[in-house]
Tab-separated table of C-alpha atoms in Angstrom:
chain	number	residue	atom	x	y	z
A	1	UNK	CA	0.000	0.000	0.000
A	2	UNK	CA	1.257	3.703	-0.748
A	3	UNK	CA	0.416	6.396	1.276
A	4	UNK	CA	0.457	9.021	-0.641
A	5	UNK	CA	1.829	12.400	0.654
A	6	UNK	CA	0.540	15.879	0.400
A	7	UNK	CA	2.844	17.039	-2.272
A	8	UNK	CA	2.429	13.893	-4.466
A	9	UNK	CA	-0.888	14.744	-4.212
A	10	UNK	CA	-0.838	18.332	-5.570
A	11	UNK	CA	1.755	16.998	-8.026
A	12	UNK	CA	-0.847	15.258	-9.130
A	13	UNK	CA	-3.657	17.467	-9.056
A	14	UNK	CA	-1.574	20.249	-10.757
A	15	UNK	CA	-0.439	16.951	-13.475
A	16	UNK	CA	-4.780	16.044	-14.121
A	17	UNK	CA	-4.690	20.326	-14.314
A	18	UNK	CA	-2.574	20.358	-17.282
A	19	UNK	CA	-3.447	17.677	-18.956
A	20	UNK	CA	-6.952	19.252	-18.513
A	21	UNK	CA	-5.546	21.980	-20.041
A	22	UNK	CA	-4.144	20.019	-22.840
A	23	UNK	CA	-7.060	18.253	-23.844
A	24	UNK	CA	-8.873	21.757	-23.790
A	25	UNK	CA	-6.393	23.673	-25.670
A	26	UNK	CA	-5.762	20.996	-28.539
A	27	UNK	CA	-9.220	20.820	-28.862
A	28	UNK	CA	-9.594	24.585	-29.595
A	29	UNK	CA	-6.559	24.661	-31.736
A	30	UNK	CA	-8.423	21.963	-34.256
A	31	UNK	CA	-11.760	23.971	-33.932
A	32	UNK	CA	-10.062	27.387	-34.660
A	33	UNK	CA	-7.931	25.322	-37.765
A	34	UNK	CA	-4.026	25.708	-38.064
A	35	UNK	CA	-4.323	30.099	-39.908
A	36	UNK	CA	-5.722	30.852	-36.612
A	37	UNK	CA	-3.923	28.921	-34.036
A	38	UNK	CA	-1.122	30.269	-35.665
A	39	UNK	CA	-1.774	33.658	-35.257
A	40	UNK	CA	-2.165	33.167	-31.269
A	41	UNK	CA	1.449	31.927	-31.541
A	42	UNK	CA	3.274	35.597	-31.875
A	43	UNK	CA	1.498	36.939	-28.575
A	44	UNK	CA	2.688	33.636	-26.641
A	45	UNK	CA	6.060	33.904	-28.170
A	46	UNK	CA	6.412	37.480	-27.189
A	47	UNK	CA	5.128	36.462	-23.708
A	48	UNK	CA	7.990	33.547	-23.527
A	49	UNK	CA	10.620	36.272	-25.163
A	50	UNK	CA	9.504	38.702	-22.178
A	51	UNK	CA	9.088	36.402	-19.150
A	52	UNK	CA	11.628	33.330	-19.715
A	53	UNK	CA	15.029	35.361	-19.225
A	54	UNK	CA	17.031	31.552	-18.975
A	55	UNK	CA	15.504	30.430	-22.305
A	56	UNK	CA	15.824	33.721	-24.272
A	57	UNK	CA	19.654	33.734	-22.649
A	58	UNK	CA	20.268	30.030	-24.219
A	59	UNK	CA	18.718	30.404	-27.678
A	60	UNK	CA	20.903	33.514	-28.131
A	61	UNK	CA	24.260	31.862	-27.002
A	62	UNK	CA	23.204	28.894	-29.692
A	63	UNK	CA	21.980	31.323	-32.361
A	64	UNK	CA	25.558	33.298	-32.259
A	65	UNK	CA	27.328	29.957	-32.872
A	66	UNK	CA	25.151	28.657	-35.561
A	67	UNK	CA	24.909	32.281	-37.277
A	68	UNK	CA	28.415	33.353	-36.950
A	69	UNK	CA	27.475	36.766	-35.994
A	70	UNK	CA	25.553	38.398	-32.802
A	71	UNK	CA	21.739	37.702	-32.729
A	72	UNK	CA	19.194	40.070	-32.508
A	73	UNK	CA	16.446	40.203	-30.495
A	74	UNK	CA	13.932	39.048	-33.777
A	75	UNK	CA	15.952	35.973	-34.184
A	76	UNK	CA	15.334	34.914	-30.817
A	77	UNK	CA	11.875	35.337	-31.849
A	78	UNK	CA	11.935	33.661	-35.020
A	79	UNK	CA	13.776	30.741	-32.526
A	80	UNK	CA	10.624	30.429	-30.207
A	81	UNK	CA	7.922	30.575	-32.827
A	82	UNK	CA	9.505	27.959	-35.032
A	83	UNK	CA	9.430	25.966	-31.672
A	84	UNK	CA	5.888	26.947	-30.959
A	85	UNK	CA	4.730	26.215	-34.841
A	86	UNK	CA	6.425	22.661	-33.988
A	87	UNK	CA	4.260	22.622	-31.074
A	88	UNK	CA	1.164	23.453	-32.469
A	89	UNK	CA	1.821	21.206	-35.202
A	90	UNK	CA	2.272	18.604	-33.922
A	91	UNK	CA	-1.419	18.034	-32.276
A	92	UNK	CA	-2.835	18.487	-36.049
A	93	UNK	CA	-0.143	15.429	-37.365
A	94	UNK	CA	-1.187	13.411	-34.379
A	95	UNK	CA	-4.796	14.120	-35.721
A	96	UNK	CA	-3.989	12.841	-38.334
A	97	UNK	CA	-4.115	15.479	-40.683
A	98	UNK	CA	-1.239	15.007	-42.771
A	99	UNK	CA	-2.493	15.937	-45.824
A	100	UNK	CA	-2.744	19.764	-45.080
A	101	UNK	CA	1.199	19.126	-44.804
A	102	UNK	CA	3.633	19.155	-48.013
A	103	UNK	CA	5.417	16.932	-46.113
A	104	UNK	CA	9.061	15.413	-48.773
A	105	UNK	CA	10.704	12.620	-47.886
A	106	UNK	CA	14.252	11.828	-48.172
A	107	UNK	CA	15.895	8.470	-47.606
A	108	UNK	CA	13.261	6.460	-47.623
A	109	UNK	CA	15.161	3.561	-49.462
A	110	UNK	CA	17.247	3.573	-46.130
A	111	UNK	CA	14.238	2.588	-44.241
A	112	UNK	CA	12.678	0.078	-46.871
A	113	UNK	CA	15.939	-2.072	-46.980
A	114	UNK	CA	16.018	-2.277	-43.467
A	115	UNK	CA	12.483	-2.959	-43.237
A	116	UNK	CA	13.210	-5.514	-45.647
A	117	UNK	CA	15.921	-7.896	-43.775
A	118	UNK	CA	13.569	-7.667	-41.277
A	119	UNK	CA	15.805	-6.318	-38.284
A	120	UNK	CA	15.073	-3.004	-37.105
A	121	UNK	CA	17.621	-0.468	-36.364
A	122	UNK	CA	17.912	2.088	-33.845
A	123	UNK	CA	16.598	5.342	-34.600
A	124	UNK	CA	18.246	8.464	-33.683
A	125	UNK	CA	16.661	11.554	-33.287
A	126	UNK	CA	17.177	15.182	-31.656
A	127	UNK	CA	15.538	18.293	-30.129
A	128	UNK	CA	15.436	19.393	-33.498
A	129	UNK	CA	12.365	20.264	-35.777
A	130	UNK	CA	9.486	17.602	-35.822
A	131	UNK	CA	9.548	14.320	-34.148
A	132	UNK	CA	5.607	14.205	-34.846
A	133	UNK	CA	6.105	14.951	-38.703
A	134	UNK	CA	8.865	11.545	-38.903
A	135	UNK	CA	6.439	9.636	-36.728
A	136	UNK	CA	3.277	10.501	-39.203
A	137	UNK	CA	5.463	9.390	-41.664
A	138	UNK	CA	6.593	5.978	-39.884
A	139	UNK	CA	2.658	5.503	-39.603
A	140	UNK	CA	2.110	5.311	-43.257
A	141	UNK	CA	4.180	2.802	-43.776
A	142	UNK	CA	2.351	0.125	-42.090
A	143	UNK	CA	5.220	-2.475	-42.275
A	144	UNK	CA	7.201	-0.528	-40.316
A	145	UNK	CA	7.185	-0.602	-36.755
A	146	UNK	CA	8.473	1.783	-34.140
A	147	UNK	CA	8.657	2.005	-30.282
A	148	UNK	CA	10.074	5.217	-29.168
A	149	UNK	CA	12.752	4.873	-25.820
A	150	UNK	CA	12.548	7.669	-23.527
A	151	UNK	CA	13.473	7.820	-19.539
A	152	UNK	CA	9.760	6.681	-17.614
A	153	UNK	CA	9.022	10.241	-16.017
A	154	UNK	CA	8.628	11.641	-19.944
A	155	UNK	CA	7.099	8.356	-21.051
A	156	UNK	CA	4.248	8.335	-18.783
A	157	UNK	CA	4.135	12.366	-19.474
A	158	UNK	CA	3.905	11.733	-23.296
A	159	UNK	CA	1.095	8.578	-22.823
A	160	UNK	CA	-0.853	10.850	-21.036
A	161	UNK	CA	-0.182	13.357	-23.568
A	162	UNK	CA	-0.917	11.636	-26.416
A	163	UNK	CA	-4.023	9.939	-25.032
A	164	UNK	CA	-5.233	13.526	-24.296
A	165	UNK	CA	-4.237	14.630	-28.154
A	166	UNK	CA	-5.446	11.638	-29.908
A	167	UNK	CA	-7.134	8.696	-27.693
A	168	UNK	CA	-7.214	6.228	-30.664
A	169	UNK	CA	-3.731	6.849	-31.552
A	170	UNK	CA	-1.698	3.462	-30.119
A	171	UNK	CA	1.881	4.345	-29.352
A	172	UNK	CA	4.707	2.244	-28.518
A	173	UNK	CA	6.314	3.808	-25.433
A	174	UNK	CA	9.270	2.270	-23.511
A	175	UNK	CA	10.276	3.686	-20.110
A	176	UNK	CA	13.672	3.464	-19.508
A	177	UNK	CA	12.626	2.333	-16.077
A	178	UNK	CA	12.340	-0.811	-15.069
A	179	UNK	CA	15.490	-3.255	-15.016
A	180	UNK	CA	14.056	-5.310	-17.827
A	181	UNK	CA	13.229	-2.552	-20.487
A	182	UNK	CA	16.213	-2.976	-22.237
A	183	UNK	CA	15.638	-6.729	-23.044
A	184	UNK	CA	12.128	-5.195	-24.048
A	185	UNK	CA	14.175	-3.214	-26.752
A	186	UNK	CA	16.503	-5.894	-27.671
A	187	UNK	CA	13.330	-8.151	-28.051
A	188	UNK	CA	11.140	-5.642	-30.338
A	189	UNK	CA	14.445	-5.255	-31.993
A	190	UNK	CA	14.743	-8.625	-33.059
A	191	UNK	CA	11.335	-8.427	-34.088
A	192	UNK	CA	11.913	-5.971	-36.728
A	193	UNK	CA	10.660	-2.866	-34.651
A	194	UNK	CA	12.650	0.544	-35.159
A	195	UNK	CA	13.731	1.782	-32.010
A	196	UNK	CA	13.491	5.629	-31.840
A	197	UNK	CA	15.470	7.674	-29.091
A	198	UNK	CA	16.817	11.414	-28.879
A	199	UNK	CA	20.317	11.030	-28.210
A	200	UNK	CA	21.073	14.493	-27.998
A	201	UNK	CA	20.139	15.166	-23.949
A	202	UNK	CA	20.840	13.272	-20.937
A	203	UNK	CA	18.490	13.377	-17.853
A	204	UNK	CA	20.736	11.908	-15.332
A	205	UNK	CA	24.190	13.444	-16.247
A	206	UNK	CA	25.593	10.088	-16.688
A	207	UNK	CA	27.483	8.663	-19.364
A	208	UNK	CA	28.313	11.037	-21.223
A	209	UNK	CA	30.755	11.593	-24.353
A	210	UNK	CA	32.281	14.963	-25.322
A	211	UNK	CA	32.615	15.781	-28.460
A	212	UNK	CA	32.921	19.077	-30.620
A	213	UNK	CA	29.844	20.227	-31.788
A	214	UNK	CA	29.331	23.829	-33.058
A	215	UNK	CA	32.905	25.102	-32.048
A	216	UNK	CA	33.064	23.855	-28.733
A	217	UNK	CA	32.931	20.191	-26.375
A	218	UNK	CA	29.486	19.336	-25.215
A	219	UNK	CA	28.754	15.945	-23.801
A	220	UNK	CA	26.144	13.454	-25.615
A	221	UNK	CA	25.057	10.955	-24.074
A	222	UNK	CA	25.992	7.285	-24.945
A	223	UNK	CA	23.240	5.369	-23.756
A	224	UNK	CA	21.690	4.963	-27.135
A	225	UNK	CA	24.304	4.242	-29.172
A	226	UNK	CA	26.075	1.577	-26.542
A	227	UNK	CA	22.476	0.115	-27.099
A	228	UNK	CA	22.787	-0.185	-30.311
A	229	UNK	CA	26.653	-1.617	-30.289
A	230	UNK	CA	25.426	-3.858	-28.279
A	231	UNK	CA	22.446	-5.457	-30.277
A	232	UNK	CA	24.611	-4.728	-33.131
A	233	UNK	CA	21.661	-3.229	-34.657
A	234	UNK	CA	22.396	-0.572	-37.669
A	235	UNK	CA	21.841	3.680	-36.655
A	236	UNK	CA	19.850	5.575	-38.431
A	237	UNK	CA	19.733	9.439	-38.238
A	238	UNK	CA	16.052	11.069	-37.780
A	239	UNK	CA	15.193	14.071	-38.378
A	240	UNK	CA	11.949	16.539	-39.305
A	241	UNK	CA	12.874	19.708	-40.531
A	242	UNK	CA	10.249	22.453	-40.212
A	243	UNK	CA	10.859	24.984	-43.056
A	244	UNK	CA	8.221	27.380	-42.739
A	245	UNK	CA	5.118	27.331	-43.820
A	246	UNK	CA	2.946	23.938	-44.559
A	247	UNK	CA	6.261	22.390	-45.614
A	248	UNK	CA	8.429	19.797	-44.009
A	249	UNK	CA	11.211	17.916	-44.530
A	250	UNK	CA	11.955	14.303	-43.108
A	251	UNK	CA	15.620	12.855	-43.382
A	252	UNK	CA	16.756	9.500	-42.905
A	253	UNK	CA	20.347	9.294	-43.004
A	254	UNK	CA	22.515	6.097	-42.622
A	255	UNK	CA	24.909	7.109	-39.539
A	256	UNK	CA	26.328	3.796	-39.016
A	257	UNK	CA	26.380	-0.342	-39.973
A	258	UNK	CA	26.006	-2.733	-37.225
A	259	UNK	CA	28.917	-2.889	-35.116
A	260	UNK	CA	31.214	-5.812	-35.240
A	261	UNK	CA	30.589	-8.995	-33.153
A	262	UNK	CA	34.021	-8.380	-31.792
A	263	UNK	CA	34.163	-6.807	-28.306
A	264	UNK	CA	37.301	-4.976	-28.343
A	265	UNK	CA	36.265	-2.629	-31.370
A	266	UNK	CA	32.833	-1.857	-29.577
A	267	UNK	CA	34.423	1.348	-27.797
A	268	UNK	CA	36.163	2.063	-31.703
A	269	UNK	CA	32.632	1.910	-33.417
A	270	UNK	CA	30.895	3.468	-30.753
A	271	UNK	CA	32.955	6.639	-31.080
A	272	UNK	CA	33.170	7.094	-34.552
A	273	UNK	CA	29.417	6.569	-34.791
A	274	UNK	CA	28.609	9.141	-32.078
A	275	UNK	CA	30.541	11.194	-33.899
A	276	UNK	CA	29.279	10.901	-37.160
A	277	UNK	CA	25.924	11.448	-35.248
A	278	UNK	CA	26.979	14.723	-33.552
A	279	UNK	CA	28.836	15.875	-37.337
A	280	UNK	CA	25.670	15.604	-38.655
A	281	UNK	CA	23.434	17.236	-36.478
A	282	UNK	CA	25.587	20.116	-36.637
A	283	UNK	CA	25.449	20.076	-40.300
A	284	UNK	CA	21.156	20.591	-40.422
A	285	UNK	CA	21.315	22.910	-37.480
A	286	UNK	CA	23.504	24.897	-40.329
A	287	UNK	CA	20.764	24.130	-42.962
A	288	UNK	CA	17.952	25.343	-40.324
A	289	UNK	CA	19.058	27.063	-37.723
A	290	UNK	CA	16.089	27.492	-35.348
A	291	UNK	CA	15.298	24.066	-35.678
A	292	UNK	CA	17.167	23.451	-32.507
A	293	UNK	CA	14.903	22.985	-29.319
A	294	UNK	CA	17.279	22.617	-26.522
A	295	UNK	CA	16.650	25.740	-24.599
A	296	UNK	CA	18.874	25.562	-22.356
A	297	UNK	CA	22.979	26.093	-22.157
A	298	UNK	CA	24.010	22.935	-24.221
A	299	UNK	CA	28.092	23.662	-24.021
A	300	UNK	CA	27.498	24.022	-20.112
B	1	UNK	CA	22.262	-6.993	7.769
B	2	UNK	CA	20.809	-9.154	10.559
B	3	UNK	CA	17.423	-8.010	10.502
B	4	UNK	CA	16.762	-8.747	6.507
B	5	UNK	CA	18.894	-12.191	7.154
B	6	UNK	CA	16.687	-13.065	9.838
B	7	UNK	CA	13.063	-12.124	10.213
B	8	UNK	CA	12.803	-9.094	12.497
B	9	UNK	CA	9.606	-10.966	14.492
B	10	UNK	CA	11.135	-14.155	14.805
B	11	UNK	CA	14.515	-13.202	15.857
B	12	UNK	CA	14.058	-10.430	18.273
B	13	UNK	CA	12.640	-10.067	21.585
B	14	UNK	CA	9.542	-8.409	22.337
B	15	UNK	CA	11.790	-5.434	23.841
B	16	UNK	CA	13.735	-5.455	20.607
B	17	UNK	CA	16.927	-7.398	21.827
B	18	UNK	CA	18.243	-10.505	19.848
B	19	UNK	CA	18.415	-12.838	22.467
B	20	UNK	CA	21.803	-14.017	22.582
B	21	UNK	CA	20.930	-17.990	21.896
B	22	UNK	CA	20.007	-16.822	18.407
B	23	UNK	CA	23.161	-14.880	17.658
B	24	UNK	CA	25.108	-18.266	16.903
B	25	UNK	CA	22.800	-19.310	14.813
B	26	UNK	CA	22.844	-16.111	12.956
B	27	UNK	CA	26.200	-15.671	12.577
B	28	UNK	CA	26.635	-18.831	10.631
B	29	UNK	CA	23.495	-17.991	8.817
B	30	UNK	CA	25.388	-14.806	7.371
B	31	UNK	CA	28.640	-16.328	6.824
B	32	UNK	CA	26.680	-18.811	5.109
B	33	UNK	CA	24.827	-16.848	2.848
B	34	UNK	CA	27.212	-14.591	1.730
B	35	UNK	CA	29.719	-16.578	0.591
B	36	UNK	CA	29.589	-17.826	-3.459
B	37	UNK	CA	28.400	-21.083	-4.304
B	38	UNK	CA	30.591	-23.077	-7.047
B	39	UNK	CA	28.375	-21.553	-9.846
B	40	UNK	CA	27.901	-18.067	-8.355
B	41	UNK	CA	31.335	-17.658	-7.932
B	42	UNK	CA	31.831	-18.402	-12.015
B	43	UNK	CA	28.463	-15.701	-12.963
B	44	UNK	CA	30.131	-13.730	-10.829
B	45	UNK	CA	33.349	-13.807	-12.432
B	46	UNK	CA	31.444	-13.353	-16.262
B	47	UNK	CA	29.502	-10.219	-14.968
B	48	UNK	CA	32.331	-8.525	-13.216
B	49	UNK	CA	34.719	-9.163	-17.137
B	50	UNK	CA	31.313	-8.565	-18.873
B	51	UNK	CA	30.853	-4.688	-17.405
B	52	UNK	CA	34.651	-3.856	-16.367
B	53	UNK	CA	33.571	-3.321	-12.974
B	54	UNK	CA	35.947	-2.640	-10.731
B	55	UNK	CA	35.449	-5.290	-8.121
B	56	UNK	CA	36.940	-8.768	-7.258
B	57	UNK	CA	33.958	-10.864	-8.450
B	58	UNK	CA	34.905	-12.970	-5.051
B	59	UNK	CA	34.079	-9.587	-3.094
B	60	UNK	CA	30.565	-9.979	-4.329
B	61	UNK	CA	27.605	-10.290	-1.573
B	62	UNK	CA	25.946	-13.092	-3.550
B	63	UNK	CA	22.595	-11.843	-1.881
B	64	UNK	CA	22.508	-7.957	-1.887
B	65	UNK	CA	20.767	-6.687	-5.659
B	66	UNK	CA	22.212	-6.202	-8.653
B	67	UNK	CA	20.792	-3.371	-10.388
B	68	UNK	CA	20.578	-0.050	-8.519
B	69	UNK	CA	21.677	-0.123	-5.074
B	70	UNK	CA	23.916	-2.623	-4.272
B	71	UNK	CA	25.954	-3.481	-7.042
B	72	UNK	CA	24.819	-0.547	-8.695
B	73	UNK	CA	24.392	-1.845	-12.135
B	74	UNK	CA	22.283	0.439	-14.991
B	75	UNK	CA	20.004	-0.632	-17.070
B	76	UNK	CA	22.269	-1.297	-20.063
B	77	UNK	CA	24.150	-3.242	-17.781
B	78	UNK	CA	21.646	-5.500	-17.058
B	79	UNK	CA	20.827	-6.060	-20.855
B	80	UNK	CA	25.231	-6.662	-20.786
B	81	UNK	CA	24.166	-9.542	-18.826
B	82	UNK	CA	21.231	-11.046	-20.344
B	83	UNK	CA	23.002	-10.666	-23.309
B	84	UNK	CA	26.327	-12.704	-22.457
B	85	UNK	CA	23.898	-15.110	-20.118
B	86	UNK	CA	22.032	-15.926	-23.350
B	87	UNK	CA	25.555	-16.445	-24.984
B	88	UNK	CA	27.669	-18.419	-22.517
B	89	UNK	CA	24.151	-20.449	-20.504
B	90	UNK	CA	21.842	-20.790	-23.698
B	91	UNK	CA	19.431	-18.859	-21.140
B	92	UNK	CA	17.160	-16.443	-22.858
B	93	UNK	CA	16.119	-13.966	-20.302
B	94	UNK	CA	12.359	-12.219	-21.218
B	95	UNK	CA	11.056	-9.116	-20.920
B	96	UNK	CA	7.451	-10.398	-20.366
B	97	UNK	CA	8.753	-12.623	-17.846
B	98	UNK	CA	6.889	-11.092	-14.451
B	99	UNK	CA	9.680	-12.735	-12.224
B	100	UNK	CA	12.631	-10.314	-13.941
B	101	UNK	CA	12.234	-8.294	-10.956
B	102	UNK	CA	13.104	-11.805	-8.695
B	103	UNK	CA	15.482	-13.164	-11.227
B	104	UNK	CA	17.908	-9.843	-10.571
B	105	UNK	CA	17.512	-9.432	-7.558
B	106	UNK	CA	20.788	-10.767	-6.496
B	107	UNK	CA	23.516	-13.281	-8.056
B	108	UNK	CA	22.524	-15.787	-5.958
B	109	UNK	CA	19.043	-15.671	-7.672
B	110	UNK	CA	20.140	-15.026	-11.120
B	111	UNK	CA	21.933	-17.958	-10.793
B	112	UNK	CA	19.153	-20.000	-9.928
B	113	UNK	CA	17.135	-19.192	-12.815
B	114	UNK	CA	19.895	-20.152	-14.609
B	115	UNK	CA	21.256	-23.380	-13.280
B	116	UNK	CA	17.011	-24.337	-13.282
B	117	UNK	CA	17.029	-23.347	-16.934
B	118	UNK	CA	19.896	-24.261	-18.664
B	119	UNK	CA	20.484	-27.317	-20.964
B	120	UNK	CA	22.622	-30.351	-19.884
């Protein structure tokens, strides 16, 4: 028996209070239609700009990397409202409403011939652009299965979440909780199941990698690609690119080959694929800057 | 150490006090159960090469847990060892299994499931 405590109470209170909220707010944005949601984005994103001093601070130390030159103060902008057009997105993709997307597609051969020998790979994504606009696109392709890895806290978030956004929508959600949820992965792997993760962030500050990624060392961590050395499973890169407008770009991109069944050159492949990983995220937060949704001091 | 070795209610007095028959009998119960079987002491050896840990795989408490507190092994470690106990025992560990929790709980009971499990 739990007894449950004041504060997990109000935690949970304040959690049914948002997801309330949630359900309330996605169901206004569908009613209103995507022109006028939209419009209610530059009034939040000036709000955010105004009262979120740590996440203006961030985007502006990322934008002067990626940009070469000092940001100004409607770049920041431009940062937060392609994050909030990401957002809002997103609950009209899990709607399933795709088709008011252009939506282009490139490496899909990468996914059909692993789809085809019938062993899954390891997705890996980022805070970058859409995760929603890959996923809609993993859904049309009904011989292709994915379960998405994330640490339980955000994995019972995002169920909730999603059952509040779209209650038919099924997702495959592992927490990285239990002992055992890693021999869940290795056994959907086997199965032919792509296994999506962001491998960009780390929750617990634990191993962790440093590499050089837009000038200067920031740690990765190497969870999800010691997963995939050790399942020898192949990495793919993921990655939805919001350009503006109704249009969309999804990218797979081959990062790596299964690793060899030799031991010793696990720690080789596992490096040089971690940093083929962090080479090429750096290369599409180039192509689209404000892409990038970590808003908070990455190089710290 | 003595109380989860011995039942609390069994093996203390009403005021508390272990009465000081029992402590014989508990002492060899701990020596007893913390030192590695035959086939403990060879798991113990394959985890301990397995994940690099820095331990003597002798040193290990056969009964405290593995993963967490206690041995303080991850969750990739544990898939480490299913992995190499599916290799070197022919033991396929499953995630639908509801015992996992048991099975890891300590050497001593991971290598139970195996030596109950394995082929001849």
């Amino acid at each position: 028996m739990t007894i449950k405590t004041p504060t997990q109470e109000w935690i949970t209170r304040r959690e049914r209070g948002s997801l309330n909220l949630l359900t309330h707010s996605v169901q206004i944005a569908l009613w209103m239609g995507r022109p006028v949601s939209r419009i209610l984005l530059y009034p939040i994103c000036l709000y955010f700009l105004i009262s979120s001093p740590a996440a203006t601070r961030s985007s502006y130390q990322y934008l002067a990397r990626v940009l070469g030159r000092p940001p100004r103060v409607r770049d920041v902008f431009r940062h937060f409202l392609t994050f909030a057009s990401c957002v809002l997105d997103r609950v009209f993709l899990l709607n399933e409403r795709c088709d008011e997307y252009d939506i282009h597609v490139q490496g899909e051969d990468i996914v059909r011939e692993i789809a085809e020998t019938g062993g899954g790979c390891i997705l890996v994504g980022a805070h970058f652009g859409s995760f929603e606009v890959t996923r809609a696109i993993g859904r049309q392709q009904p011989d292709v299965q994915i379960s998405l890895l994330m640490y339980e806290e955000n994995a019972k978030k995002i169920r909730a979440a999603l059952a509040a956004i779209n209650p038919r929508l099924e997702t495959e959600v592992i927490g990285l909780g239990p002992l055992d949820s890693l021999i869940t992965v290795a056994e959907r792997l086997f199965a032919g199941h792509f296994i999506g993760v962001l491998a960009d962030r780390s929750v617990n500050g634990k191993n962790l990698a440093q590499y050089n990624f837009l000038g200067s060392m920031a740690a990765f961590p190497t969870g999800p690609f010691k997963i995939a050395m050790l399942l020898h499973a192949p990495v793919v890169l993921m990655i939805g690119v919001y350009r503006g407008g109704r249009r969309y770009d999804v990218i797979f991109e081959r990062i790596a080959k299964p690793a060899p069944s030799e031991r010793h050159d696990g720690a080789l492949w596992m490096d040089r694929t971690m940093r083929q990983y962090v080479d090429r995220l750096e290369h599409y937060c180039r192509d689209a800057p404000f892409n990038w949704f970590n808003f908070f001091n990455f190089w710290d | 150490m003595v109380t989860r070795l011995a039942s609390p209610d069994r093996a203390t007095h009403e005021n508390g006090a272990v009465p000081p028959c029992l402590l014989f009998y508990m002492k060899d119960v701990m020596i007893d159960s913390q030192t590695q079987t035959e086939s403990e002491a060879i798991l113990a050896v394959l985890i301990v090469q397995t994940l690099n840990l820095d331990v003597r795989p002798g040193d290990i408490d056969p009964m405290i847990p593995l993963y967490g507190e206690g041995l303080g092994l991850d969750s990739i470690d544990m898939l480490e060892v299913a992995l190499v106990v599916s290799q070197q025992f022919g033991v396929k560990l499953r995630a639908d299994d509801k015992n996992n929790r048991a099975i890891f709980s300590s050497l001593r009971s991971l290598n139970e499931h195996i030596q109950a499990h394995r082929g001849p």
